[in-house]
Amino acid sequence: MRKQIKAYIVLPCYNEEAVLYETCRQLLEVYEDMKRQGLISSSSRIVFVDDGSRDRTWDIIEELEEQHAEVCGIKLAHNVGHQNALFGGLMTVREECDCAISIDADLQDDIHVIPDMIKKYSEGCEIVYGVRKKRDTDTFFKRTTALGFYKLMKVMGVNMVYNHADYRLMGRRALEGLSQFEERNLFLRGMVPLIGYKSDCVYYDRNERFAGESKYPLKKMLAFAFDGITSFSINPIRMISTIGTLSCIFAIIMAVYAIVEKIMGNTDVGWASLMCSIWFIGGLQLLGIGLIGEYIGKMYKEVKRRPRYIVEKFIGDR
Ligand code: UDP
Ligand code: MG
């Protein structure tokens, strides 16, 4: 008989009291199914990571852990954000499991493809990406901004799986690889493809959040996109340099033109073009400095080497 897989499902939760019971119920159903089919072993676990919630999230996790032997809980000491919380959860369980599946607590991603992920893992894939087929449950706004985001990332040279968020399976070796990334500015969907290993995708339709509200308002989404770009790509700085070079060449041509005009005796060159170029170049410089500052800011954060997460306690037997 082939060895049964010990799979851990990891869910970051921030103020998710409205969804936890239902999420747990649905996950246990899928869990039981997979166990019955012999896909996973009974030592597999469902791990809720409480990202410093201010509501009853942790109480509910404790309650669920008491009721179900399959459920574990990790409580982070304070709110560190989705990416850090997920990373924290994965790193905490990485020595215990054969593979870990990360998924949001609101179950917008279809949990019924988890068995397919496990199958692909048992066929030798170290990373299995959950990819959304279409986006008709999203608002027009979210759809277009998301599309723009993936396009922009591509232009910026960041290697990402299209329409894949943070729903994925990672084998133990991939998790080990991920643990070697020392950076503090986490952008997991950009980092995971850098790990390598054999990977594959499973496709699913994304649902709407069934309760509670999104923790990613526009402001956070933009910050996330900006973070993704500045953590992964130096193309913006190169673009600025290119524009700077072009504008210098343009200025030289303009100067030559002005001298020629002067020699020919046409004197009224000057004020307008001068002012324009001063403002133009000044603006460019400011933009360039701002961008460089952005990178320096990142370096500043990196050199501080703050802990990305601190586990307060771990409950449940593992
Ligand atoms: N989340 C978290 N910490 C935060 C914000 C969000 O752990 O500071 C979790 C949240 O509980 C959820 C996941 O990250 O499980 C994704 O959040 P959400 O569903 O609100 O984002 P959306 O699907 O709207 O992009
Ligand atoms: Mg969601």
Tab-separated table of C-alpha atoms and ligand atoms in Angstrom:
chain	number	residue	atom	x	y	z
A	1	MET	CA	0.000	0.000	0.000
A	2	ARG	CA	1.282	3.444	-0.811
A	3	LYS	CA	2.132	5.747	2.044
A	4	GLN	CA	-0.714	7.991	3.084
A	5	ILE	CA	-0.110	11.690	2.823
A	6	LYS	CA	-0.087	13.852	5.906
A	7	ALA	CA	-1.627	17.082	4.665
A	8	TYR	CA	-2.091	20.270	6.655
A	9	ILE	CA	-4.609	22.872	5.538
A	10	VAL	CA	-3.511	26.312	6.715
A	11	LEU	CA	-5.940	29.231	6.956
A	12	PRO	CA	-4.979	32.751	8.026
A	13	CYS	CA	-7.871	34.367	9.911
A	14	TYR	CA	-8.278	37.987	10.804
A	15	ASN	CA	-11.571	38.975	12.426
A	16	GLU	CA	-13.297	36.020	10.817
A	17	GLU	CA	-15.813	35.130	13.550
A	18	ALA	CA	-18.632	35.283	11.008
A	19	VAL	CA	-17.246	32.519	8.812
A	20	LEU	CA	-15.255	30.154	11.040
A	21	TYR	CA	-17.924	27.634	12.050
A	22	GLU	CA	-19.123	27.210	8.489
A	23	THR	CA	-15.572	27.125	7.114
A	24	CYS	CA	-14.628	24.418	9.584
A	25	ARG	CA	-17.742	22.403	8.810
A	26	GLN	CA	-17.109	22.466	5.063
A	27	LEU	CA	-13.421	21.667	5.455
A	28	LEU	CA	-14.159	18.715	7.723
A	29	GLU	CA	-16.490	17.350	5.068
A	30	VAL	CA	-13.776	17.483	2.427
A	31	TYR	CA	-11.296	16.118	4.960
A	32	GLU	CA	-13.490	13.106	5.720
A	33	ASP	CA	-14.005	12.461	2.011
A	34	MET	CA	-10.291	12.501	1.338
A	35	LYS	CA	-9.610	10.255	4.314
A	36	ARG	CA	-12.220	7.793	3.105
A	37	GLN	CA	-10.614	7.728	-0.338
A	38	GLY	CA	-7.266	7.081	1.283
A	39	LEU	CA	-5.797	10.289	-0.120
A	40	ILE	CA	-4.696	11.655	3.224
A	41	SER	CA	-3.817	10.067	6.536
A	42	SER	CA	-5.817	10.581	9.707
A	43	SER	CA	-2.895	12.530	11.155
A	44	SER	CA	-3.688	15.328	8.688
A	45	ARG	CA	-4.785	18.589	10.234
A	46	ILE	CA	-6.752	21.772	9.622
A	47	VAL	CA	-4.764	24.669	11.054
A	48	PHE	CA	-6.337	28.042	11.772
A	49	VAL	CA	-3.844	30.880	12.181
A	50	ASP	CA	-5.311	33.744	14.158
A	51	ASP	CA	-3.637	36.895	12.916
A	52	GLY	CA	-4.153	39.003	16.043
A	53	SER	CA	-7.916	39.281	15.588
A	54	ARG	CA	-9.840	41.643	17.801
A	55	ASP	CA	-13.123	39.747	17.664
A	56	ARG	CA	-14.007	36.229	18.863
A	57	THR	CA	-11.902	34.472	16.232
A	58	TRP	CA	-9.464	32.883	18.702
A	59	ASP	CA	-12.244	31.775	21.080
A	60	ILE	CA	-13.942	30.039	18.191
A	61	ILE	CA	-10.686	28.386	17.121
A	62	GLU	CA	-10.171	27.095	20.676
A	63	GLU	CA	-13.702	25.781	20.712
A	64	LEU	CA	-13.273	24.041	17.343
A	65	GLU	CA	-9.981	22.537	18.482
A	66	GLU	CA	-11.697	21.038	21.511
A	67	GLN	CA	-14.509	19.587	19.436
A	68	HIS	CA	-12.469	18.166	16.588
A	69	ALA	CA	-9.212	16.244	16.834
A	70	GLU	CA	-8.400	17.314	13.261
A	71	VAL	CA	-8.335	21.000	14.120
A	72	CYS	CA	-5.300	22.926	15.359
A	73	GLY	CA	-4.869	26.594	16.120
A	74	ILE	CA	-1.956	28.991	16.028
A	75	LYS	CA	-2.310	32.374	17.668
A	76	LEU	CA	-0.014	35.108	16.460
A	77	ALA	CA	0.814	37.680	19.098
A	78	HIS	CA	-0.367	40.611	16.983
A	79	ASN	CA	-1.759	41.435	13.565
A	80	VAL	CA	0.950	41.027	10.930
A	81	GLY	CA	-1.142	40.978	7.743
A	82	HIS	CA	-2.277	38.202	5.445
A	83	GLN	CA	1.080	37.357	3.847
A	84	ASN	CA	3.019	37.249	7.097
A	85	ALA	CA	0.290	35.316	8.888
A	86	LEU	CA	0.197	32.736	6.119
A	87	PHE	CA	3.977	32.470	6.067
A	88	GLY	CA	3.961	32.098	9.845
A	89	GLY	CA	1.414	29.305	9.665
A	90	LEU	CA	3.287	27.442	6.936
A	91	MET	CA	6.616	27.730	8.699
A	92	THR	CA	5.144	26.554	12.003
A	93	VAL	CA	3.750	23.347	10.501
A	94	ARG	CA	6.390	22.672	7.885
A	95	GLU	CA	8.268	20.032	9.876
A	96	GLU	CA	5.092	18.165	10.778
A	97	CYS	CA	3.477	17.607	7.409
A	98	ASP	CA	4.187	16.107	4.001
A	99	CYS	CA	2.432	18.980	2.302
A	100	ALA	CA	0.537	22.115	3.301
A	101	ILE	CA	-2.410	23.699	1.516
A	102	SER	CA	-2.963	27.393	2.084
A	103	ILE	CA	-6.393	28.888	1.631
A	104	ASP	CA	-8.279	31.969	2.829
A	105	ALA	CA	-10.651	31.507	5.740
A	106	ASP	CA	-13.643	32.836	3.801
A	107	LEU	CA	-13.531	29.823	1.427
A	108	GLN	CA	-13.924	31.979	-1.654
A	109	ASP	CA	-11.643	29.471	-3.281
A	110	ASP	CA	-13.278	26.154	-4.041
A	111	ILE	CA	-12.158	23.584	-1.476
A	112	HIS	CA	-13.408	20.749	-3.639
A	113	VAL	CA	-10.251	20.873	-5.719
A	114	ILE	CA	-8.093	20.069	-2.688
A	115	PRO	CA	-8.320	16.316	-3.529
A	116	ASP	CA	-7.007	17.125	-7.030
A	117	MET	CA	-4.141	19.060	-5.476
A	118	ILE	CA	-3.275	16.102	-3.267
A	119	LYS	CA	-3.444	13.760	-6.261
A	120	LYS	CA	-1.035	15.948	-8.209
A	121	TYR	CA	1.226	16.038	-5.189
A	122	SER	CA	1.228	12.261	-4.951
A	123	GLU	CA	2.120	12.178	-8.652
A	124	GLY	CA	5.260	14.096	-7.839
A	125	CYS	CA	4.347	17.792	-8.024
A	126	GLU	CA	5.980	19.765	-5.271
A	127	ILE	CA	3.829	22.879	-5.807
A	128	VAL	CA	0.228	22.904	-7.054
A	129	TYR	CA	-1.298	26.295	-7.837
A	130	GLY	CA	-5.019	26.932	-7.503
A	131	VAL	CA	-5.998	29.028	-10.507
A	132	ARG	CA	-9.328	30.813	-10.993
A	133	LYS	CA	-11.109	30.009	-14.212
A	134	LYS	CA	-13.192	33.131	-14.538
A	135	ARG	CA	-14.003	36.106	-12.458
A	136	ASP	CA	-17.739	36.639	-12.871
A	137	THR	CA	-18.383	36.654	-9.132
A	138	ASP	CA	-16.136	39.700	-8.776
A	139	THR	CA	-17.326	43.240	-9.287
A	140	PHE	CA	-16.373	44.836	-12.600
A	141	PHE	CA	-14.012	47.056	-10.679
A	142	LYS	CA	-12.147	44.244	-8.917
A	143	ARG	CA	-11.962	42.295	-12.157
A	144	THR	CA	-10.397	45.064	-14.210
A	145	THR	CA	-8.012	46.163	-11.470
A	146	ALA	CA	-6.892	42.572	-10.970
A	147	LEU	CA	-6.323	42.099	-14.697
A	148	GLY	CA	-4.387	45.372	-14.845
A	149	PHE	CA	-2.332	44.189	-11.909
A	150	TYR	CA	-1.256	40.931	-13.545
A	151	LYS	CA	-0.452	42.743	-16.801
A	152	LEU	CA	1.581	45.351	-14.971
A	153	MET	CA	3.513	42.709	-13.051
A	154	LYS	CA	4.349	41.001	-16.315
A	155	VAL	CA	5.626	44.263	-17.819
A	156	MET	CA	7.705	44.769	-14.710
A	157	GLY	CA	9.265	41.358	-15.180
A	158	VAL	CA	7.767	39.608	-12.148
A	159	ASN	CA	7.132	35.939	-12.814
A	160	MET	CA	3.656	35.131	-11.468
A	161	VAL	CA	1.028	32.497	-12.162
A	162	TYR	CA	-1.862	34.274	-13.844
A	163	ASN	CA	-5.062	34.424	-11.788
A	164	HIS	CA	-3.507	32.569	-8.905
A	165	ALA	CA	-3.718	34.076	-5.443
A	166	ASP	CA	-2.620	32.344	-2.277
A	167	TYR	CA	-4.505	29.094	-2.734
A	168	ARG	CA	-1.837	26.470	-3.279
A	169	LEU	CA	-0.334	23.231	-2.129
A	170	MET	CA	3.312	23.112	-1.211
A	171	GLY	CA	5.241	19.967	-0.436
A	172	ARG	CA	7.690	19.778	2.404
A	173	ARG	CA	10.686	20.465	0.200
A	174	ALA	CA	9.022	23.533	-1.284
A	175	LEU	CA	8.251	24.776	2.228
A	176	GLU	CA	11.859	24.177	3.177
A	177	GLY	CA	12.811	26.251	0.132
A	178	LEU	CA	10.437	29.019	1.090
A	179	SER	CA	11.903	29.131	4.575
A	180	GLN	CA	15.216	30.102	3.055
A	181	PHE	CA	13.838	33.359	1.700
A	182	GLU	CA	15.143	35.894	4.158
A	183	GLU	CA	13.121	38.881	3.003
A	184	ARG	CA	10.703	40.728	5.242
A	185	ASN	CA	8.503	42.238	2.515
A	186	LEU	CA	6.567	39.123	1.675
A	187	PHE	CA	4.823	38.720	-1.654
A	188	LEU	CA	4.259	34.986	-1.657
A	189	ARG	CA	2.748	34.618	-5.104
A	190	GLY	CA	5.921	36.131	-6.525
A	191	MET	CA	8.246	34.152	-4.280
A	192	VAL	CA	6.806	30.668	-4.663
A	193	PRO	CA	7.542	30.385	-8.421
A	194	LEU	CA	11.147	31.289	-7.595
A	195	ILE	CA	11.499	28.159	-5.458
A	196	GLY	CA	11.373	25.884	-8.487
A	197	TYR	CA	10.494	22.148	-8.350
A	198	LYS	CA	7.873	20.482	-10.494
A	199	SER	CA	4.590	22.343	-10.350
A	200	ASP	CA	1.109	22.156	-11.810
A	201	CYS	CA	-2.232	23.982	-11.647
A	202	VAL	CA	-5.776	23.044	-10.741
A	203	TYR	CA	-8.647	25.195	-11.961
A	204	TYR	CA	-11.734	26.321	-10.067
A	205	ASP	CA	-14.444	28.965	-9.945
A	206	ARG	CA	-14.181	31.494	-7.198
A	207	ASN	CA	-17.211	32.092	-4.986
A	208	GLU	CA	-18.322	35.171	-3.189
A	209	ARG	CA	-17.454	35.638	0.450
A	210	PHE	CA	-20.406	34.029	2.241
A	211	ALA	CA	-20.162	36.126	5.407
A	212	GLY	CA	-18.051	38.846	6.959
A	213	GLU	CA	-16.352	41.473	4.882
A	214	SER	CA	-13.227	41.742	2.789
A	215	LYS	CA	-10.066	42.728	4.639
A	216	TYR	CA	-8.642	44.032	1.410
A	217	PRO	CA	-10.171	47.411	0.676
A	218	LEU	CA	-8.859	49.357	-2.320
A	219	LYS	CA	-6.198	51.104	-0.294
A	220	LYS	CA	-4.699	47.823	0.945
A	221	MET	CA	-4.982	46.310	-2.539
A	222	LEU	CA	-3.006	49.159	-4.084
A	223	ALA	CA	-0.420	48.948	-1.316
A	224	PHE	CA	-0.156	45.208	-1.960
A	225	ALA	CA	0.347	45.714	-5.702
A	226	PHE	CA	2.913	48.429	-5.098
A	227	ASP	CA	4.686	46.182	-2.629
A	228	GLY	CA	4.730	43.370	-5.145
A	229	ILE	CA	6.377	45.533	-7.743
A	230	THR	CA	8.938	47.240	-5.557
A	231	SER	CA	9.875	44.003	-3.799
A	232	PHE	CA	10.487	42.148	-7.000
A	233	SER	CA	11.470	44.420	-9.809
A	234	ILE	CA	13.938	47.182	-10.494
A	235	ASN	CA	12.262	47.955	-13.822
A	236	PRO	CA	10.657	51.158	-12.495
A	237	ILE	CA	14.070	52.577	-11.711
A	238	ARG	CA	15.334	51.531	-15.126
A	239	MET	CA	12.380	53.229	-16.777
A	240	ILE	CA	13.171	56.427	-14.931
A	241	SER	CA	16.767	56.217	-16.097
A	242	THR	CA	15.597	55.704	-19.679
A	243	ILE	CA	13.280	58.684	-19.521
A	244	GLY	CA	16.079	60.734	-17.976
A	245	THR	CA	18.484	59.802	-20.756
A	246	LEU	CA	15.913	60.616	-23.443
A	247	SER	CA	15.152	63.975	-21.908
A	248	CYS	CA	18.868	64.811	-21.777
A	249	ILE	CA	19.234	63.974	-25.473
A	250	PHE	CA	16.181	66.109	-26.154
A	251	ALA	CA	17.699	68.992	-24.188
A	252	ILE	CA	20.946	68.806	-26.197
A	253	ILE	CA	19.014	68.893	-29.472
A	254	MET	CA	17.080	71.876	-28.152
A	255	ALA	CA	20.286	73.681	-27.202
A	256	VAL	CA	21.779	73.108	-30.656
A	257	TYR	CA	18.586	74.397	-32.209
A	258	ALA	CA	18.671	77.501	-29.994
A	259	ILE	CA	22.299	78.259	-30.933
A	260	VAL	CA	21.529	77.894	-34.621
A	261	GLU	CA	18.549	80.231	-34.260
A	262	LYS	CA	20.730	82.736	-32.417
A	263	ILE	CA	23.376	82.702	-35.183
A	264	MET	CA	20.666	83.145	-37.816
A	265	GLY	CA	19.535	86.242	-35.952
A	266	ASN	CA	16.159	85.060	-34.705
A	267	THR	CA	16.310	86.183	-31.097
A	268	ASP	CA	12.960	85.442	-29.508
A	269	VAL	CA	13.819	81.958	-28.266
A	270	GLY	CA	13.908	81.522	-24.560
A	271	TRP	CA	11.396	82.122	-21.901
A	272	ALA	CA	8.695	79.568	-22.636
A	273	SER	CA	10.965	76.716	-23.638
A	274	LEU	CA	13.303	77.482	-20.748
A	275	MET	CA	10.558	77.407	-18.165
A	276	CYS	CA	9.079	74.270	-19.660
A	277	SER	CA	12.324	72.385	-19.545
A	278	ILE	CA	13.107	73.491	-16.000
A	279	TRP	CA	9.774	72.227	-14.799
A	280	PHE	CA	9.999	69.088	-16.843
A	281	ILE	CA	13.461	68.119	-15.674
A	282	GLY	CA	12.684	69.158	-12.108
A	283	GLY	CA	9.640	66.918	-12.107
A	284	LEU	CA	11.586	64.009	-13.493
A	285	GLN	CA	14.255	64.385	-10.859
A	286	LEU	CA	11.716	64.406	-8.079
A	287	LEU	CA	10.066	61.318	-9.475
A	288	GLY	CA	13.400	59.562	-9.743
A	289	ILE	CA	14.399	60.510	-6.230
A	290	GLY	CA	11.043	59.336	-4.909
A	291	LEU	CA	11.472	55.972	-6.500
A	292	ILE	CA	15.008	55.527	-5.299
A	293	GLY	CA	13.713	56.450	-1.879
A	294	GLU	CA	11.187	53.644	-2.149
A	295	TYR	CA	13.948	51.109	-2.646
A	296	ILE	CA	16.020	52.586	0.132
A	297	GLY	CA	12.954	52.272	2.348
A	298	LYS	CA	12.751	48.615	1.480
A	299	MET	CA	16.425	48.087	2.247
A	300	TYR	CA	15.904	49.828	5.530
A	301	LYS	CA	13.209	47.342	6.446
A	302	GLU	CA	15.340	44.428	5.317
A	303	VAL	CA	18.371	45.432	7.349
A	304	LYS	CA	16.270	45.721	10.471
A	305	ARG	CA	15.516	42.007	10.274
A	306	ARG	CA	12.482	42.193	12.469
A	307	PRO	CA	10.690	38.936	13.168
A	308	ARG	CA	7.921	38.461	10.644
A	309	TYR	CA	5.694	36.761	13.179
A	310	ILE	CA	5.799	35.566	16.742
A	311	VAL	CA	3.766	32.533	17.687
A	312	GLU	CA	2.123	33.019	21.027
A	313	LYS	CA	0.828	29.486	21.434
A	314	PHE	CA	-0.007	26.360	19.524
A	315	ILE	CA	-2.939	24.198	20.553
A	316	GLY	CA	-4.056	20.778	19.415
A	317	ASP	CA	-1.982	17.645	19.063
A	318	ARG	CA	0.089	17.422	15.947
B	1	UDP	N1	-6.177	38.178	6.624
B	1	UDP	C1	-5.218	38.053	7.617
B	1	UDP	N2	-4.656	39.190	8.139
B	1	UDP	C2	-4.994	40.448	7.707
B	1	UDP	C3	-5.966	40.554	6.659
B	1	UDP	C4	-6.527	39.401	6.158
B	1	UDP	O1	-4.883	36.941	8.039
B	1	UDP	O2	-4.460	41.413	8.222
B	1	UDP	C5	-6.794	36.948	6.059
B	1	UDP	C6	-8.303	36.912	6.076
B	1	UDP	O3	-8.799	36.451	7.306
B	1	UDP	C7	-8.605	35.956	4.936
B	1	UDP	C8	-7.469	36.205	3.963
B	1	UDP	O4	-6.454	36.879	4.703
B	1	UDP	O5	-8.544	34.611	5.351
B	1	UDP	C9	-7.891	37.023	2.756
B	1	UDP	O6	-8.613	38.158	3.141
B	1	UDP	P1	-9.956	38.616	2.433
B	1	UDP	O7	-10.809	37.430	2.149
B	1	UDP	O8	-10.585	39.681	3.276
B	1	UDP	O9	-9.409	39.252	1.077
B	1	UDP	P2	-10.131	39.253	-0.374
B	1	UDP	O10	-10.567	37.857	-0.643
B	1	UDP	O11	-11.284	40.174	-0.254
B	1	UDP	O12	-9.076	39.733	-1.311
B	2	MG	MG	-11.658	36.698	0.494
